[in-house]
PDB file of N, CA and C in Angstrom:
ATOM      1  N   MET N   1      11.319  15.499 -16.941  1.00  0.00           N
ATOM      2  CA  MET N   1      10.768  15.176 -15.640  1.00  0.00           C
ATOM      3  C   MET N   1      10.192  16.450 -15.037  1.00  0.00           C
ATOM      4  N   GLY N   2       8.928  16.404 -14.641  1.00  0.00           N
ATOM      5  CA  GLY N   2       8.287  17.562 -14.055  1.00  0.00           C
ATOM      6  C   GLY N   2       8.816  17.857 -12.660  1.00  0.00           C
ATOM      7  N   PHE N   3       8.539  19.042 -12.212  1.00  0.00           N
ATOM      8  CA  PHE N   3       9.013  19.486 -10.908  1.00  0.00           C
ATOM      9  C   PHE N   3       8.512  18.577  -9.791  1.00  0.00           C
ATOM     10  N   PHE N   4       7.215  18.234  -9.811  1.00  0.00           N
ATOM     11  CA  PHE N   4       6.663  17.408  -8.744  1.00  0.00           C
ATOM     12  C   PHE N   4       7.177  15.973  -8.821  1.00  0.00           C
ATOM     13  N   SER N   5       7.378  15.437 -10.053  1.00  0.00           N
ATOM     14  CA  SER N   5       7.947  14.085 -10.127  1.00  0.00           C
ATOM     15  C   SER N   5       9.377  14.088  -9.613  1.00  0.00           C
ATOM     16  N   PHE N   6      10.082  15.195  -9.849  1.00  0.00           N
ATOM     17  CA  PHE N   6      11.445  15.292  -9.341  1.00  0.00           C
ATOM     18  C   PHE N   6      11.426  15.263  -7.809  1.00  0.00           C
ATOM     19  N   LEU N   7      10.500  16.011  -7.207  1.00  0.00           N
ATOM     20  CA  LEU N   7      10.432  16.066  -5.747  1.00  0.00           C
ATOM     21  C   LEU N   7       9.888  14.783  -5.131  1.00  0.00           C
ATOM     22  N   PHE N   8       8.855  14.240  -5.718  1.00  0.00           N
ATOM     23  CA  PHE N   8       8.129  13.144  -5.077  1.00  0.00           C
ATOM     24  C   PHE N   8       8.278  11.807  -5.795  1.00  0.00           C
ATOM     25  N   GLY N   9       8.948  11.787  -6.942  1.00  0.00           N
ATOM     26  CA  GLY N   9       9.078  10.543  -7.697  1.00  0.00           C
ATOM     27  C   GLY N   9       7.804  10.279  -8.481  1.00  0.00           C
ATOM     28  N   ASN N  10       7.909   9.441  -9.477  1.00  0.00           N
ATOM     29  CA  ASN N  10       6.745   9.122 -10.285  1.00  0.00           C
ATOM     30  C   ASN N  10       6.042   7.920  -9.673  1.00  0.00           C
ATOM     31  N   LYS N  11       4.852   8.157  -9.115  1.00  0.00           N
ATOM     32  CA  LYS N  11       4.119   7.121  -8.395  1.00  0.00           C
ATOM     33  C   LYS N  11       3.838   5.908  -9.278  1.00  0.00           C
ATOM     34  N   ALA N  12       3.448   6.135 -10.527  1.00  0.00           N
ATOM     35  CA  ALA N  12       3.136   5.020 -11.428  1.00  0.00           C
ATOM     36  C   ALA N  12       4.371   4.147 -11.658  1.00  0.00           C
ATOM     37  N   ASN N  13       5.537   4.775 -11.826  1.00  0.00           N
ATOM     38  CA  ASN N  13       6.767   4.005 -12.015  1.00  0.00           C
ATOM     39  C   ASN N  13       7.120   3.213 -10.771  1.00  0.00           C
ATOM     40  N   LYS N  14       6.932   3.832  -9.612  1.00  0.00           N
ATOM     41  CA  LYS N  14       7.252   3.153  -8.357  1.00  0.00           C
ATOM     42  C   LYS N  14       6.318   1.958  -8.161  1.00  0.00           C
ATOM     43  N   ILE N  15       5.040   2.140  -8.452  1.00  0.00           N
ATOM     44  CA  ILE N  15       4.080   1.041  -8.312  1.00  0.00           C
ATOM     45  C   ILE N  15       4.431  -0.085  -9.274  1.00  0.00           C
ATOM     46  N   LYS N  16       4.817   0.254 -10.505  1.00  0.00           N
ATOM     47  CA  LYS N  16       5.212  -0.772 -11.467  1.00  0.00           C
ATOM     48  C   LYS N  16       6.441  -1.526 -10.978  1.00  0.00           C
ATOM     49  N   ASP N  17       7.420  -0.795 -10.459  1.00  0.00           N
ATOM     50  CA  ASP N  17       8.621  -1.432  -9.909  1.00  0.00           C
ATOM     51  C   ASP N  17       8.243  -2.392  -8.782  1.00  0.00           C
ATOM     52  N   PHE N  18       7.374  -1.958  -7.893  1.00  0.00           N
ATOM     53  CA  PHE N  18       6.962  -2.805  -6.773  1.00  0.00           C
ATOM     54  C   PHE N  18       6.210  -4.041  -7.278  1.00  0.00           C
ATOM     55  N   THR N  19       5.279  -3.856  -8.216  1.00  0.00           N
ATOM     56  CA  THR N  19       4.516  -5.014  -8.712  1.00  0.00           C
ATOM     57  C   THR N  19       5.418  -5.967  -9.489  1.00  0.00           C
ATOM     58  N   ASP N  20       6.418  -5.428 -10.194  1.00  0.00           N
ATOM     59  CA  ASP N  20       7.378  -6.290 -10.895  1.00  0.00           C
ATOM     60  C   ASP N  20       8.151  -7.158  -9.908  1.00  0.00           C
ATOM     61  N   ARG N  21       8.265  -6.690  -8.666  1.00  0.00           N
ATOM     62  CA  ARG N  21       8.970  -7.443  -7.634  1.00  0.00           C
ATOM     63  C   ARG N  21       8.005  -8.200  -6.726  1.00  0.00           C
ATOM     64  N   ASP N  22       6.793  -8.457  -7.244  1.00  0.00           N
ATOM     65  CA  ASP N  22       5.799  -9.288  -6.549  1.00  0.00           C
ATOM     66  C   ASP N  22       5.341  -8.690  -5.215  1.00  0.00           C
ATOM     67  N   ALA N  23       5.118  -7.376  -5.216  1.00  0.00           N
ATOM     68  CA  ALA N  23       4.678  -6.690  -3.999  1.00  0.00           C
ATOM     69  C   ALA N  23       3.308  -7.185  -3.549  1.00  0.00           C
ATOM     70  N   ILE N  24       3.084  -7.067  -2.258  1.00  0.00           N
ATOM     71  CA  ILE N  24       1.781  -7.374  -1.661  1.00  0.00           C
ATOM     72  C   ILE N  24       0.987  -6.072  -1.599  1.00  0.00           C
ATOM     73  N   ILE N  25      -0.269  -6.122  -2.019  1.00  0.00           N
ATOM     74  CA  ILE N  25      -1.171  -4.973  -1.885  1.00  0.00           C
ATOM     75  C   ILE N  25      -1.852  -5.118  -0.527  1.00  0.00           C
ATOM     76  N   LEU N  26      -1.679  -4.112   0.306  1.00  0.00           N
ATOM     77  CA  LEU N  26      -2.269  -4.128   1.648  1.00  0.00           C
ATOM     78  C   LEU N  26      -3.331  -3.042   1.737  1.00  0.00           C
ATOM     79  N   ASP N  27      -4.574  -3.458   1.876  1.00  0.00           N
ATOM     80  CA  ASP N  27      -5.714  -2.548   1.986  1.00  0.00           C
ATOM     81  C   ASP N  27      -5.967  -2.307   3.469  1.00  0.00           C
ATOM     82  N   VAL N  28      -5.945  -1.042   3.887  1.00  0.00           N
ATOM     83  CA  VAL N  28      -6.062  -0.722   5.309  1.00  0.00           C
ATOM     84  C   VAL N  28      -7.417  -0.088   5.675  1.00  0.00           C
ATOM     85  N   ARG N  29      -8.407  -0.261   4.803  1.00  0.00           N
ATOM     86  CA  ARG N  29      -9.752   0.254   5.101  1.00  0.00           C
ATOM     87  C   ARG N  29     -10.440  -0.636   6.138  1.00  0.00           C
ATOM     88  N   SER N  30     -11.611  -0.213   6.585  1.00  0.00           N
ATOM     89  CA  SER N  30     -12.399  -1.018   7.520  1.00  0.00           C
ATOM     90  C   SER N  30     -12.887  -2.288   6.815  1.00  0.00           C
ATOM     91  N   LYS N  31     -13.315  -3.265   7.607  1.00  0.00           N
ATOM     92  CA  LYS N  31     -13.811  -4.523   7.039  1.00  0.00           C
ATOM     93  C   LYS N  31     -15.010  -4.268   6.132  1.00  0.00           C
ATOM     94  N   ALA N  32     -15.927  -3.414   6.553  1.00  0.00           N
ATOM     95  CA  ALA N  32     -17.110  -3.117   5.741  1.00  0.00           C
ATOM     96  C   ALA N  32     -16.714  -2.496   4.402  1.00  0.00           C
ATOM     97  N   GLU N  33     -15.757  -1.575   4.423  1.00  0.00           N
ATOM     98  CA  GLU N  33     -15.288  -0.957   3.175  1.00  0.00           C
ATOM     99  C   GLU N  33     -14.639  -2.005   2.278  1.00  0.00           C
ATOM    100  N   TYR N  34     -13.786  -2.821   2.857  1.00  0.00           N
ATOM    101  CA  TYR N  34     -13.070  -3.851   2.090  1.00  0.00           C
ATOM    102  C   TYR N  34     -14.065  -4.848   1.479  1.00  0.00           C
ATOM    103  N   ASP N  35     -15.047  -5.253   2.282  1.00  0.00           N
ATOM    104  CA  ASP N  35     -16.042  -6.230   1.809  1.00  0.00           C
ATOM    105  C   ASP N  35     -16.912  -5.673   0.683  1.00  0.00           C
ATOM    106  N   SER N  36     -17.006  -4.345   0.588  1.00  0.00           N
ATOM    107  CA  SER N  36     -17.852  -3.749  -0.457  1.00  0.00           C
ATOM    108  C   SER N  36     -17.120  -3.643  -1.803  1.00  0.00           C
ATOM    109  N   GLY N  37     -15.830  -3.957  -1.828  1.00  0.00           N
ATOM    110  CA  GLY N  37     -15.061  -3.934  -3.067  1.00  0.00           C
ATOM    111  C   GLY N  37     -13.599  -3.741  -2.762  1.00  0.00           C
ATOM    112  N   ALA N  38     -12.747  -4.534  -3.441  1.00  0.00           N
ATOM    113  CA  ALA N  38     -11.310  -4.456  -3.175  1.00  0.00           C
ATOM    114  C   ALA N  38     -10.542  -4.979  -4.375  1.00  0.00           C
ATOM    115  N   ILE N  39      -9.242  -4.757  -4.380  1.00  0.00           N
ATOM    116  CA  ILE N  39      -8.374  -5.268  -5.433  1.00  0.00           C
ATOM    117  C   ILE N  39      -8.236  -6.778  -5.237  1.00  0.00           C
ATOM    118  N   PRO N  40      -8.545  -7.574  -6.266  1.00  0.00           N
ATOM    119  CA  PRO N  40      -8.424  -9.029  -6.137  1.00  0.00           C
ATOM    120  C   PRO N  40      -7.006  -9.424  -5.712  1.00  0.00           C
ATOM    121  N   GLY N  41      -6.925 -10.301  -4.711  1.00  0.00           N
ATOM    122  CA  GLY N  41      -5.640 -10.788  -4.230  1.00  0.00           C
ATOM    123  C   GLY N  41      -5.001  -9.907  -3.173  1.00  0.00           C
ATOM    124  N   SER N  42      -5.623  -8.758  -2.875  1.00  0.00           N
ATOM    125  CA  SER N  42      -5.048  -7.879  -1.852  1.00  0.00           C
ATOM    126  C   SER N  42      -5.248  -8.491  -0.473  1.00  0.00           C
ATOM    127  N   LYS N  43      -4.385  -8.081   0.457  1.00  0.00           N
ATOM    128  CA  LYS N  43      -4.515  -8.492   1.859  1.00  0.00           C
ATOM    129  C   LYS N  43      -5.219  -7.361   2.589  1.00  0.00           C
ATOM    130  N   HIS N  44      -5.959  -7.728   3.630  1.00  0.00           N
ATOM    131  CA  HIS N  44      -6.705  -6.719   4.370  1.00  0.00           C
ATOM    132  C   HIS N  44      -6.282  -6.703   5.832  1.00  0.00           C
ATOM    133  N   ILE N  45      -5.759  -5.574   6.256  1.00  0.00           N
ATOM    134  CA  ILE N  45      -5.479  -5.328   7.673  1.00  0.00           C
ATOM    135  C   ILE N  45      -5.897  -3.878   7.928  1.00  0.00           C
ATOM    136  N   PRO N  46      -6.967  -3.653   8.702  1.00  0.00           N
ATOM    137  CA  PRO N  46      -7.382  -2.275   8.983  1.00  0.00           C
ATOM    138  C   PRO N  46      -6.238  -1.480   9.622  1.00  0.00           C
ATOM    139  N   LEU N  47      -6.184  -0.195   9.329  1.00  0.00           N
ATOM    140  CA  LEU N  47      -5.110   0.672   9.804  1.00  0.00           C
ATOM    141  C   LEU N  47      -4.857   0.505  11.306  1.00  0.00           C
ATOM    142  N   GLN N  48      -5.929   0.402  12.089  1.00  0.00           N
ATOM    143  CA  GLN N  48      -5.780   0.319  13.542  1.00  0.00           C
ATOM    144  C   GLN N  48      -5.028  -0.944  13.973  1.00  0.00           C
ATOM    145  N   GLN N  49      -4.935  -1.956  13.105  1.00  0.00           N
ATOM    146  CA  GLN N  49      -4.276  -3.214  13.460  1.00  0.00           C
ATOM    147  C   GLN N  49      -2.883  -3.368  12.845  1.00  0.00           C
ATOM    148  N   VAL N  50      -2.475  -2.421  11.995  1.00  0.00           N
ATOM    149  CA  VAL N  50      -1.197  -2.558  11.276  1.00  0.00           C
ATOM    150  C   VAL N  50      -0.022  -2.699  12.235  1.00  0.00           C
ATOM    151  N   GLN N  51       0.074  -1.826  13.232  1.00  0.00           N
ATOM    152  CA  GLN N  51       1.207  -1.873  14.168  1.00  0.00           C
ATOM    153  C   GLN N  51       1.275  -3.233  14.866  1.00  0.00           C
ATOM    154  N   ALA N  52       0.132  -3.766  15.264  1.00  0.00           N
ATOM    155  CA  ALA N  52       0.096  -5.051  15.976  1.00  0.00           C
ATOM    156  C   ALA N  52       0.462  -6.225  15.072  1.00  0.00           C
ATOM    157  N   LYS N  53       0.371  -6.034  13.760  1.00  0.00           N
ATOM    158  CA  LYS N  53       0.635  -7.139  12.828  1.00  0.00           C
ATOM    159  C   LYS N  53       1.947  -6.971  12.062  1.00  0.00           C
ATOM    160  N   ILE N  54       2.848  -6.139  12.578  1.00  0.00           N
ATOM    161  CA  ILE N  54       4.131  -5.891  11.908  1.00  0.00           C
ATOM    162  C   ILE N  54       4.885  -7.188  11.643  1.00  0.00           C
ATOM    163  N   ASN N  55       4.958  -8.076  12.627  1.00  0.00           N
ATOM    164  CA  ASN N  55       5.714  -9.324  12.428  1.00  0.00           C
ATOM    165  C   ASN N  55       5.106 -10.171  11.318  1.00  0.00           C
ATOM    166  N   GLN N  56       3.792 -10.209  11.250  1.00  0.00           N
ATOM    167  CA  GLN N  56       3.103 -10.946  10.179  1.00  0.00           C
ATOM    168  C   GLN N  56       3.448 -10.334   8.814  1.00  0.00           C
ATOM    169  N   ILE N  57       3.442  -9.015   8.734  1.00  0.00           N
ATOM    170  CA  ILE N  57       3.740  -8.319   7.476  1.00  0.00           C
ATOM    171  C   ILE N  57       5.207  -8.533   7.090  1.00  0.00           C
ATOM    172  N   LYS N  58       6.113  -8.464   8.061  1.00  0.00           N
ATOM    173  CA  LYS N  58       7.533  -8.715   7.787  1.00  0.00           C
ATOM    174  C   LYS N  58       7.743 -10.131   7.254  1.00  0.00           C
ATOM    175  N   ALA N  59       6.952 -11.078   7.734  1.00  0.00           N
ATOM    176  CA  ALA N  59       7.086 -12.480   7.315  1.00  0.00           C
ATOM    177  C   ALA N  59       6.752 -12.674   5.836  1.00  0.00           C
ATOM    178  N   TRP N  60       6.038 -11.727   5.229  1.00  0.00           N
ATOM    179  CA  TRP N  60       5.747 -11.827   3.790  1.00  0.00           C
ATOM    180  C   TRP N  60       7.024 -11.727   2.972  1.00  0.00           C
ATOM    181  N   LYS N  61       8.046 -11.021   3.516  1.00  0.00           N
ATOM    182  CA  LYS N  61       9.341 -10.836   2.844  1.00  0.00           C
ATOM    183  C   LYS N  61       9.191 -10.295   1.415  1.00  0.00           C
ATOM    184  N   LYS N  62       8.275  -9.353   1.257  1.00  0.00           N
ATOM    185  CA  LYS N  62       8.021  -8.729  -0.040  1.00  0.00           C
ATOM    186  C   LYS N  62       7.756  -7.248   0.175  1.00  0.00           C
ATOM    187  N   PRO N  63       7.992  -6.437  -0.860  1.00  0.00           N
ATOM    188  CA  PRO N  63       7.602  -5.025  -0.733  1.00  0.00           C
ATOM    189  C   PRO N  63       6.082  -4.917  -0.612  1.00  0.00           C
ATOM    190  N   VAL N  64       5.616  -3.826  -0.040  1.00  0.00           N
ATOM    191  CA  VAL N  64       4.191  -3.636   0.222  1.00  0.00           C
ATOM    192  C   VAL N  64       3.713  -2.343  -0.426  1.00  0.00           C
ATOM    193  N   ILE N  65       2.533  -2.413  -1.051  1.00  0.00           N
ATOM    194  CA  ILE N  65       1.844  -1.229  -1.572  1.00  0.00           C
ATOM    195  C   ILE N  65       0.586  -1.068  -0.727  1.00  0.00           C
ATOM    196  N   THR N  66       0.482   0.032   0.007  1.00  0.00           N
ATOM    197  CA  THR N  66      -0.702   0.252   0.828  1.00  0.00           C
ATOM    198  C   THR N  66      -1.766   0.987   0.020  1.00  0.00           C
ATOM    199  N   CYS N  67      -3.029   0.735   0.357  1.00  0.00           N
ATOM    200  CA  CYS N  67      -4.131   1.476  -0.260  1.00  0.00           C
ATOM    201  C   CYS N  67      -5.278   1.587   0.738  1.00  0.00           C
ATOM    202  N   CYS N  68      -6.169   2.524   0.469  1.00  0.00           N
ATOM    203  CA  CYS N  68      -7.361   2.725   1.301  1.00  0.00           C
ATOM    204  C   CYS N  68      -8.433   3.349   0.405  1.00  0.00           C
ATOM    205  N   ALA N  69      -9.252   4.227   0.931  1.00  0.00           N
ATOM    206  CA  ALA N  69     -10.278   4.859   0.099  1.00  0.00           C
ATOM    207  C   ALA N  69      -9.718   6.066  -0.652  1.00  0.00           C
ATOM    208  N   SER N  70      -8.953   6.915   0.049  1.00  0.00           N
ATOM    209  CA  SER N  70      -8.471   8.151  -0.580  1.00  0.00           C
ATOM    210  C   SER N  70      -6.959   8.300  -0.602  1.00  0.00           C
ATOM    211  N   GLY N  71      -6.265   7.571   0.246  1.00  0.00           N
ATOM    212  CA  GLY N  71      -4.812   7.691   0.330  1.00  0.00           C
ATOM    213  C   GLY N  71      -4.321   8.199   1.673  1.00  0.00           C
ATOM    214  N   MET N  72      -5.230   8.672   2.523  1.00  0.00           N
ATOM    215  CA  MET N  72      -4.823   9.202   3.835  1.00  0.00           C
ATOM    216  C   MET N  72      -4.425   8.068   4.783  1.00  0.00           C
ATOM    217  N   ARG N  73      -5.298   7.100   4.970  1.00  0.00           N
ATOM    218  CA  ARG N  73      -4.989   5.983   5.874  1.00  0.00           C
ATOM    219  C   ARG N  73      -3.824   5.153   5.345  1.00  0.00           C
ATOM    220  N   SER N  74      -3.775   4.978   4.016  1.00  0.00           N
ATOM    221  CA  SER N  74      -2.674   4.186   3.453  1.00  0.00           C
ATOM    222  C   SER N  74      -1.342   4.918   3.635  1.00  0.00           C
ATOM    223  N   GLY N  75      -1.368   6.238   3.642  1.00  0.00           N
ATOM    224  CA  GLY N  75      -0.159   7.013   3.917  1.00  0.00           C
ATOM    225  C   GLY N  75       0.301   6.804   5.350  1.00  0.00           C
ATOM    226  N   SER N  76      -0.647   6.781   6.275  1.00  0.00           N
ATOM    227  CA  SER N  76      -0.311   6.520   7.683  1.00  0.00           C
ATOM    228  C   SER N  76       0.242   5.110   7.841  1.00  0.00           C
ATOM    229  N   ALA N  77      -0.388   4.144   7.177  1.00  0.00           N
ATOM    230  CA  ALA N  77       0.081   2.754   7.251  1.00  0.00           C
ATOM    231  C   ALA N  77       1.483   2.635   6.666  1.00  0.00           C
ATOM    232  N   ALA N  78       1.734   3.313   5.545  1.00  0.00           N
ATOM    233  CA  ALA N  78       3.059   3.269   4.915  1.00  0.00           C
ATOM    234  C   ALA N  78       4.115   3.816   5.868  1.00  0.00           C
ATOM    235  N   SER N  79       3.791   4.881   6.588  1.00  0.00           N
ATOM    236  CA  SER N  79       4.741   5.456   7.555  1.00  0.00           C
ATOM    237  C   SER N  79       5.051   4.464   8.670  1.00  0.00           C
ATOM    238  N   ILE N  80       4.021   3.789   9.170  1.00  0.00           N
ATOM    239  CA  ILE N  80       4.219   2.787  10.228  1.00  0.00           C
ATOM    240  C   ILE N  80       5.118   1.664   9.714  1.00  0.00           C
ATOM    241  N   LEU N  81       4.820   1.164   8.515  1.00  0.00           N
ATOM    242  CA  LEU N  81       5.606   0.057   7.960  1.00  0.00           C
ATOM    243  C   LEU N  81       7.049   0.493   7.712  1.00  0.00           C
ATOM    244  N   ARG N  82       7.226   1.663   7.120  1.00  0.00           N
ATOM    245  CA  ARG N  82       8.565   2.174   6.817  1.00  0.00           C
ATOM    246  C   ARG N  82       9.384   2.299   8.099  1.00  0.00           C
ATOM    247  N   SER N  83       8.760   2.793   9.171  1.00  0.00           N
ATOM    248  CA  SER N  83       9.488   2.979  10.435  1.00  0.00           C
ATOM    249  C   SER N  83       9.848   1.638  11.073  1.00  0.00           C
ATOM    250  N   ASN N  84       9.257   0.568  10.575  1.00  0.00           N
ATOM    251  CA  ASN N  84       9.574  -0.775  11.056  1.00  0.00           C
ATOM    252  C   ASN N  84      10.434  -1.554  10.059  1.00  0.00           C
ATOM    253  N   GLY N  85      11.036  -0.840   9.113  1.00  0.00           N
ATOM    254  CA  GLY N  85      11.990  -1.456   8.193  1.00  0.00           C
ATOM    255  C   GLY N  85      11.386  -2.217   7.027  1.00  0.00           C
ATOM    256  N   ILE N  86      10.122  -1.967   6.724  1.00  0.00           N
ATOM    257  CA  ILE N  86       9.460  -2.651   5.610  1.00  0.00           C
ATOM    258  C   ILE N  86       9.506  -1.734   4.386  1.00  0.00           C
ATOM    259  N   GLU N  87       9.885  -2.288   3.239  1.00  0.00           N
ATOM    260  CA  GLU N  87       9.896  -1.515   1.998  1.00  0.00           C
ATOM    261  C   GLU N  87       8.449  -1.311   1.566  1.00  0.00           C
ATOM    262  N   VAL N  88       8.029  -0.061   1.470  1.00  0.00           N
ATOM    263  CA  VAL N  88       6.612   0.234   1.249  1.00  0.00           C
ATOM    264  C   VAL N  88       6.449   1.486   0.403  1.00  0.00           C
ATOM    265  N   THR N  89       5.357   1.531  -0.343  1.00  0.00           N
ATOM    266  CA  THR N  89       4.942   2.759  -1.015  1.00  0.00           C
ATOM    267  C   THR N  89       3.437   2.909  -0.828  1.00  0.00           C
ATOM    268  N   ASN N  90       2.998   4.149  -0.752  1.00  0.00           N
ATOM    269  CA  ASN N  90       1.576   4.441  -0.605  1.00  0.00           C
ATOM    270  C   ASN N  90       0.939   4.429  -1.997  1.00  0.00           C
ATOM    271  N   GLY N  91       0.062   3.466  -2.234  1.00  0.00           N
ATOM    272  CA  GLY N  91      -0.625   3.373  -3.517  1.00  0.00           C
ATOM    273  C   GLY N  91      -1.818   4.303  -3.627  1.00  0.00           C
ATOM    274  N   GLY N  92      -2.221   4.912  -2.507  1.00  0.00           N
ATOM    275  CA  GLY N  92      -3.347   5.839  -2.517  1.00  0.00           C
ATOM    276  C   GLY N  92      -4.696   5.128  -2.471  1.00  0.00           C
ATOM    277  N   GLY N  93      -5.674   5.718  -3.126  1.00  0.00           N
ATOM    278  CA  GLY N  93      -7.014   5.145  -3.162  1.00  0.00           C
ATOM    279  C   GLY N  93      -7.028   3.826  -3.926  1.00  0.00           C
ATOM    280  N   TRP N  94      -7.749   2.844  -3.413  1.00  0.00           N
ATOM    281  CA  TRP N  94      -7.704   1.505  -4.005  1.00  0.00           C
ATOM    282  C   TRP N  94      -8.240   1.475  -5.437  1.00  0.00           C
ATOM    283  N   GLN N  95      -9.236   2.286  -5.763  1.00  0.00           N
ATOM    284  CA  GLN N  95      -9.796   2.255  -7.112  1.00  0.00           C
ATOM    285  C   GLN N  95      -8.808   2.806  -8.140  1.00  0.00           C
ATOM    286  N   SER N  96      -8.130   3.903  -7.800  1.00  0.00           N
ATOM    287  CA  SER N  96      -7.153   4.438  -8.745  1.00  0.00           C
ATOM    288  C   SER N  96      -5.925   3.516  -8.824  1.00  0.00           C
ATOM    289  N   LEU N  97      -5.548   2.905  -7.713  1.00  0.00           N
ATOM    290  CA  LEU N  97      -4.442   1.945  -7.727  1.00  0.00           C
ATOM    291  C   LEU N  97      -4.792   0.767  -8.626  1.00  0.00           C
ATOM    292  N   TYR N  98      -5.991   0.255  -8.513  1.00  0.00           N
ATOM    293  CA  TYR N  98      -6.442  -0.891  -9.309  1.00  0.00           C
ATOM    294  C   TYR N  98      -6.312  -0.589 -10.804  1.00  0.00           C
ATOM    295  N   LYS N  99      -6.622   0.645 -11.211  1.00  0.00           N
ATOM    296  CA  LYS N  99      -6.518   1.039 -12.613  1.00  0.00           C
ATOM    297  C   LYS N  99      -5.055   1.047 -13.087  1.00  0.00           C
ATOM    298  N   LYS N 100      -4.123   1.320 -12.161  1.00  0.00           N
ATOM    299  CA  LYS N 100      -2.697   1.353 -12.514  1.00  0.00           C
ATOM    300  C   LYS N 100      -2.087  -0.032 -12.608  1.00  0.00           C
ATOM    301  N   LEU N 101      -2.768  -1.013 -12.033  1.00  0.00           N
ATOM    302  CA  LEU N 101      -2.173  -2.368 -11.988  1.00  0.00           C
ATOM    303  C   LEU N 101      -2.367  -3.093 -13.267  1.00  0.00           C
TER     304      LEU N 101
END
């Protein structure tokens, strides 16, 4: 196990664990970005609306993998969800996440 995987965990393994447990992919990009290409079956809630939709997200009763264009917004969304008791991991950029799925 490398030093960084020891510190931060292996993202690919975590994503596999989440997908094995039927996780929801939550894309937090803008509507225009999402409409230009997205992971099939993903849910779309722009980052600015995540806090307001916490109850809706909790109702999914599933772990969540957040994604965006680069991983910055999805990291912010993951923090919001985590602070509200939702099991979440930041999947990073949607294109690289899609390749891991």
